[in-house]
Coordinates of C-alpha atoms in Angstrom, one line a residue:
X1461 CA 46.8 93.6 -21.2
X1462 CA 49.2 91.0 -19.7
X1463 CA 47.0 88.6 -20.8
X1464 CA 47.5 89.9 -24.6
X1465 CA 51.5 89.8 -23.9
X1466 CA 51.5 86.5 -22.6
X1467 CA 49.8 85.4 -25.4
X1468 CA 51.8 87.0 -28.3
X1469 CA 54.4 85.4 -26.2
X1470 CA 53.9 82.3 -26.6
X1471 CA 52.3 82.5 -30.0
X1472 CA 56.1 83.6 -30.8
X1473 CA 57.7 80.7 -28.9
X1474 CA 55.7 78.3 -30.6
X1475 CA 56.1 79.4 -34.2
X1476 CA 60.1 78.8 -33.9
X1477 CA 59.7 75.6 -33.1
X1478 CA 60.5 73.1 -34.6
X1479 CA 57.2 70.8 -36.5
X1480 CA 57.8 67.4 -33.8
X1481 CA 58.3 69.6 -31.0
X1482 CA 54.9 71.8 -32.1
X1483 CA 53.6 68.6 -32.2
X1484 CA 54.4 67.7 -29.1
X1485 CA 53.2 70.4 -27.1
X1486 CA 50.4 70.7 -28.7
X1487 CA 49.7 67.0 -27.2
X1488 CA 50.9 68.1 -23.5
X1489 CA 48.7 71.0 -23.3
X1490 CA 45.8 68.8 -24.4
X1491 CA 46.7 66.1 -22.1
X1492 CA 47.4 68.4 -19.5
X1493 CA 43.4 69.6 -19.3
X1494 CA 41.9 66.0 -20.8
X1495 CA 43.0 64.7 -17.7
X1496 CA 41.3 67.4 -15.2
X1497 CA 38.6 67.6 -17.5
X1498 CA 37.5 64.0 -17.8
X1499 CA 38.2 63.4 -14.0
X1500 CA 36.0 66.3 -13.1
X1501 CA 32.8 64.8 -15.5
X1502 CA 33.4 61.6 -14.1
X1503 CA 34.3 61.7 -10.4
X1504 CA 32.1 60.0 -8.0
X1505 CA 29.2 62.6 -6.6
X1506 CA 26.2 62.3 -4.3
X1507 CA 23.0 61.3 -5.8
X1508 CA 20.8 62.5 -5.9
X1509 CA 22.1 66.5 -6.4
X1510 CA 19.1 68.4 -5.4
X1511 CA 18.3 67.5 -2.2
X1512 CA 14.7 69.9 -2.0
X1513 CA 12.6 68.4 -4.1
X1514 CA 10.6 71.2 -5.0
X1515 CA 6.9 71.1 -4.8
X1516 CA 5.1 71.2 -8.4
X1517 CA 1.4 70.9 -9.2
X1518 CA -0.7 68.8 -8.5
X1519 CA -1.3 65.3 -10.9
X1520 CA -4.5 62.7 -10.4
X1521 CA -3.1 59.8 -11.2
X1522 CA -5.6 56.3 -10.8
X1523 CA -8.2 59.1 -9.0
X1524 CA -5.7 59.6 -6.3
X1525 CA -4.4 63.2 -5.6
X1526 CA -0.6 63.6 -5.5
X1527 CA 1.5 66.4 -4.9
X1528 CA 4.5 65.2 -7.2
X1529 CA 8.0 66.3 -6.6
X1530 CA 9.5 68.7 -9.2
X1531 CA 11.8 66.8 -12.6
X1532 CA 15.4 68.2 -12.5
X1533 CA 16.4 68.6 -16.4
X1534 CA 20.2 68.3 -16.6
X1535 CA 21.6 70.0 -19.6
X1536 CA 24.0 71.8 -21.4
X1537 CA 23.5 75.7 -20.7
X1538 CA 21.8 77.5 -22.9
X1539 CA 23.0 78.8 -26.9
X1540 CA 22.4 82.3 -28.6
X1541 CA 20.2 80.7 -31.0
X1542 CA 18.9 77.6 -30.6
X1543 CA 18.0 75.7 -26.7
X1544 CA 20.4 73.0 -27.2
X1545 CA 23.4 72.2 -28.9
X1546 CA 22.7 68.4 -27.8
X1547 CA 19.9 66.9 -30.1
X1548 CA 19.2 64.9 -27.3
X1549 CA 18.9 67.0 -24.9
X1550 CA 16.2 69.4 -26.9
X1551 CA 14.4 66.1 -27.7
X1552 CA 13.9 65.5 -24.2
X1553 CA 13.1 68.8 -22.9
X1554 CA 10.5 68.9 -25.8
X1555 CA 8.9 65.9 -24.8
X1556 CA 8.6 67.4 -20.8
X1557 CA 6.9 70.2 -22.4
X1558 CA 4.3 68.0 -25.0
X1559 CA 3.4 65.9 -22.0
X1560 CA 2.9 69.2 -19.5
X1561 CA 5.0 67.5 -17.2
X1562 CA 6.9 70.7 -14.6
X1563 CA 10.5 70.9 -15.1
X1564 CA 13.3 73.1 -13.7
X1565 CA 16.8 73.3 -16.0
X1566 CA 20.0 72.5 -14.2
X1567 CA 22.4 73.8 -16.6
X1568 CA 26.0 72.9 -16.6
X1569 CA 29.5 72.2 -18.8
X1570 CA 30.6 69.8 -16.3
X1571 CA 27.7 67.8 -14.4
X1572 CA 27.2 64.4 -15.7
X1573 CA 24.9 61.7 -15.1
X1574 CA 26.1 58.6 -12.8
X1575 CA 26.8 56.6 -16.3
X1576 CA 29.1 59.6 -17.7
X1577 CA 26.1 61.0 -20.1
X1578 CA 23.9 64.4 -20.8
X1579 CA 21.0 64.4 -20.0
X1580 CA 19.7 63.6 -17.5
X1581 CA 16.8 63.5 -15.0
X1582 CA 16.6 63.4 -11.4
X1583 CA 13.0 62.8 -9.9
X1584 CA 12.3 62.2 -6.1
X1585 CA 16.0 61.2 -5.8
X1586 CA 16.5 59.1 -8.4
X1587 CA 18.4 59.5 -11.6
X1588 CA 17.2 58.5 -15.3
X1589 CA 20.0 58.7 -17.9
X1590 CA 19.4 58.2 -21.6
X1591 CA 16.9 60.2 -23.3
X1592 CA 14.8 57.6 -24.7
X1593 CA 14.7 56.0 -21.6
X1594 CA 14.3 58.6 -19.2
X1595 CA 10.9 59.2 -22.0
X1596 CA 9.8 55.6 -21.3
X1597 CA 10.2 56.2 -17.7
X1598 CA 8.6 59.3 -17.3
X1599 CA 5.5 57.8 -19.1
X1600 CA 4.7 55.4 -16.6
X1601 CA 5.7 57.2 -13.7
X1602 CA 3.6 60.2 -15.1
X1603 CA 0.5 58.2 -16.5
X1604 CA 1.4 59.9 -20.1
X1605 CA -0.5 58.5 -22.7
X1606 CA 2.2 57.2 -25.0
X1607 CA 3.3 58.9 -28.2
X1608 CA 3.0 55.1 -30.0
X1609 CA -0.5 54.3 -29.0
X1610 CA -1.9 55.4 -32.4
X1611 CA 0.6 52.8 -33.6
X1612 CA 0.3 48.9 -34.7
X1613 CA 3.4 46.6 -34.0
X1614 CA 5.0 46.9 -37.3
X1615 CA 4.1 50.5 -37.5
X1616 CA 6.1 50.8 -34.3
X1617 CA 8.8 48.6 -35.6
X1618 CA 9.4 51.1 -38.3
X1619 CA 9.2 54.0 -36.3
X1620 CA 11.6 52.4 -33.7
X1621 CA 13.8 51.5 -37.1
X1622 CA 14.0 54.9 -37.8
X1623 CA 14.5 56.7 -34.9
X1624 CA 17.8 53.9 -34.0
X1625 CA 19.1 55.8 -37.7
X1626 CA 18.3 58.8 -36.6
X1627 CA 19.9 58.9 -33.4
X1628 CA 22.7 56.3 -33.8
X1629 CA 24.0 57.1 -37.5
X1630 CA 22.3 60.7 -38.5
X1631 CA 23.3 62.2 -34.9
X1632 CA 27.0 60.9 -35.7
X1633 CA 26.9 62.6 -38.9
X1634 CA 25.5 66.0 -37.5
X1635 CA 28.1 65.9 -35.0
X1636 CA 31.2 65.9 -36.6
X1637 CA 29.9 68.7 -38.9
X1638 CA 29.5 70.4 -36.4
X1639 CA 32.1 69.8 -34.2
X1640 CA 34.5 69.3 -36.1
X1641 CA 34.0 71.0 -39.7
X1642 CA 32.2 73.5 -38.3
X1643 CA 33.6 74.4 -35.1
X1644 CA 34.7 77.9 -35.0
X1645 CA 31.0 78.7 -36.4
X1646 CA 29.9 76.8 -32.9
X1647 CA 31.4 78.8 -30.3
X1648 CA 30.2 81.5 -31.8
X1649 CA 27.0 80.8 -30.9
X1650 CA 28.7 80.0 -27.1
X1651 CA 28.4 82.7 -24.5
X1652 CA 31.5 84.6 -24.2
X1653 CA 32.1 83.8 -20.9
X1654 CA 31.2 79.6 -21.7
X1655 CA 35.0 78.8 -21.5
X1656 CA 36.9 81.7 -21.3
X1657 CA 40.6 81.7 -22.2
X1658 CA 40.6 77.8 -22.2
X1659 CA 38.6 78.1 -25.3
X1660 CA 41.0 77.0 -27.8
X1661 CA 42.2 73.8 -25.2
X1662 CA 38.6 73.0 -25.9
X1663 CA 38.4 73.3 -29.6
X1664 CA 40.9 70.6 -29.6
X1665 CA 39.3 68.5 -26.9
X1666 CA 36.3 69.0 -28.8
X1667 CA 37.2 68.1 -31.9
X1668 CA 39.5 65.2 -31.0
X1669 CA 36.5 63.4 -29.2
X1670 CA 34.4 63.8 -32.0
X1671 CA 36.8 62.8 -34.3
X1672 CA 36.9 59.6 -32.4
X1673 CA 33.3 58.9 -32.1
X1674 CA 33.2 59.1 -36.0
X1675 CA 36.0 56.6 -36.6
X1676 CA 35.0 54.0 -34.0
X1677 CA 31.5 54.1 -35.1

């Protein structure tokens, strides 16, 4: 109920003022959580995060028996319809799960990888950022067969060709559709609780960094 006043309050305050000065608070406010928010995602942290290393199955690898510590997945948390909203995170949680290799989820808005990105994994206290690198990694470490070896060079090539589009020009395109054409349709698929009240600080946050990402590429 306060909550409701407070906000009819200010809706009020805002509407009689004048266009600058909207303008201008507009770009406080947003300021005012950038700041925390970005400090927060990119502050300096231990590594690695889990400190247990939880016991999985077991893997022969070169005839050897070894009891192999568990992968940490970090992600955004889960949507209402769909795993991901990252493409790149659902690419490389699908790939864990084609390979059989045990995972555990470490869900969060706010945890970031040592370079600033999502995701991530962290395996026997070490961190591998970057999807496609953290695949390429995993494949050796795991013994996977590799999803190429079907493959001749310029077969590769192409593949490699079209999976740079995919991920450095599609993905931009995806992204601002959805984040910023389509953005109120995106939070609905949030859980209520994702942000809160600080949902429409977000929008803007959200929308904004997009934006950008489209422009400068």
């Amino acid at each position: 109920m306060v909550f409701d006043l407070l906000r009819d309050y200010a809706y009020e305050f805002y509407e009689q003022l004048a266009p600058c000065a909207k303008v201008a608070v507009i770009g406080g406010i947003v300021i005012a959580f950038y700041i925390p928010y970005k400090y927060w995602t990119t502050r300096k942290r231990q590594t690695p995060i889990k400190n247990d290393y939880k016991q999985g199955y077991k893997y022969l690898i070169k005839l050897i028996d070894l009891m192999e510590s568990m992968v940490y997945l970090y992600q955004f948390p889960r949507v209402k319809h769909i795993p991901s909203i990252s493409p790149f995170c659902l690419k490389l949680e699908t790939w864990l799960r084609m390979a059989d290799i045990q995972y555990e989820n470490v869900c969060s808005w706010t945890i970031r990888s040592l370079e600033g990105t999502l995701p991530f994994l962290e395996y026997n206290g070490k961190e591998y950022p970057d999807s496609t690198l953290a695949i390429r990694d995993m494949t050796a470490i795991f013994a996977k067969e590799s999803m190429e070896n079907h493959l001749n060079d310029e077969q590769k090539a192409i593949a490699r060709a079209f999976e740079a589009m995919a991920e450095n020009s599609l993905a931009m395109a995806v992204g601002y559709f959805r984040f910023a054409e389509h953005l109120d349709d995106l939070f609905q698929q949030l859980p209520k609780q994702a942000f809160g009240p600080l949902t429409p600080i977000f929008k803007i946050l959200l929308k904004m960094r997009m934006t950008s990402k489209v422009c400068v590429s």
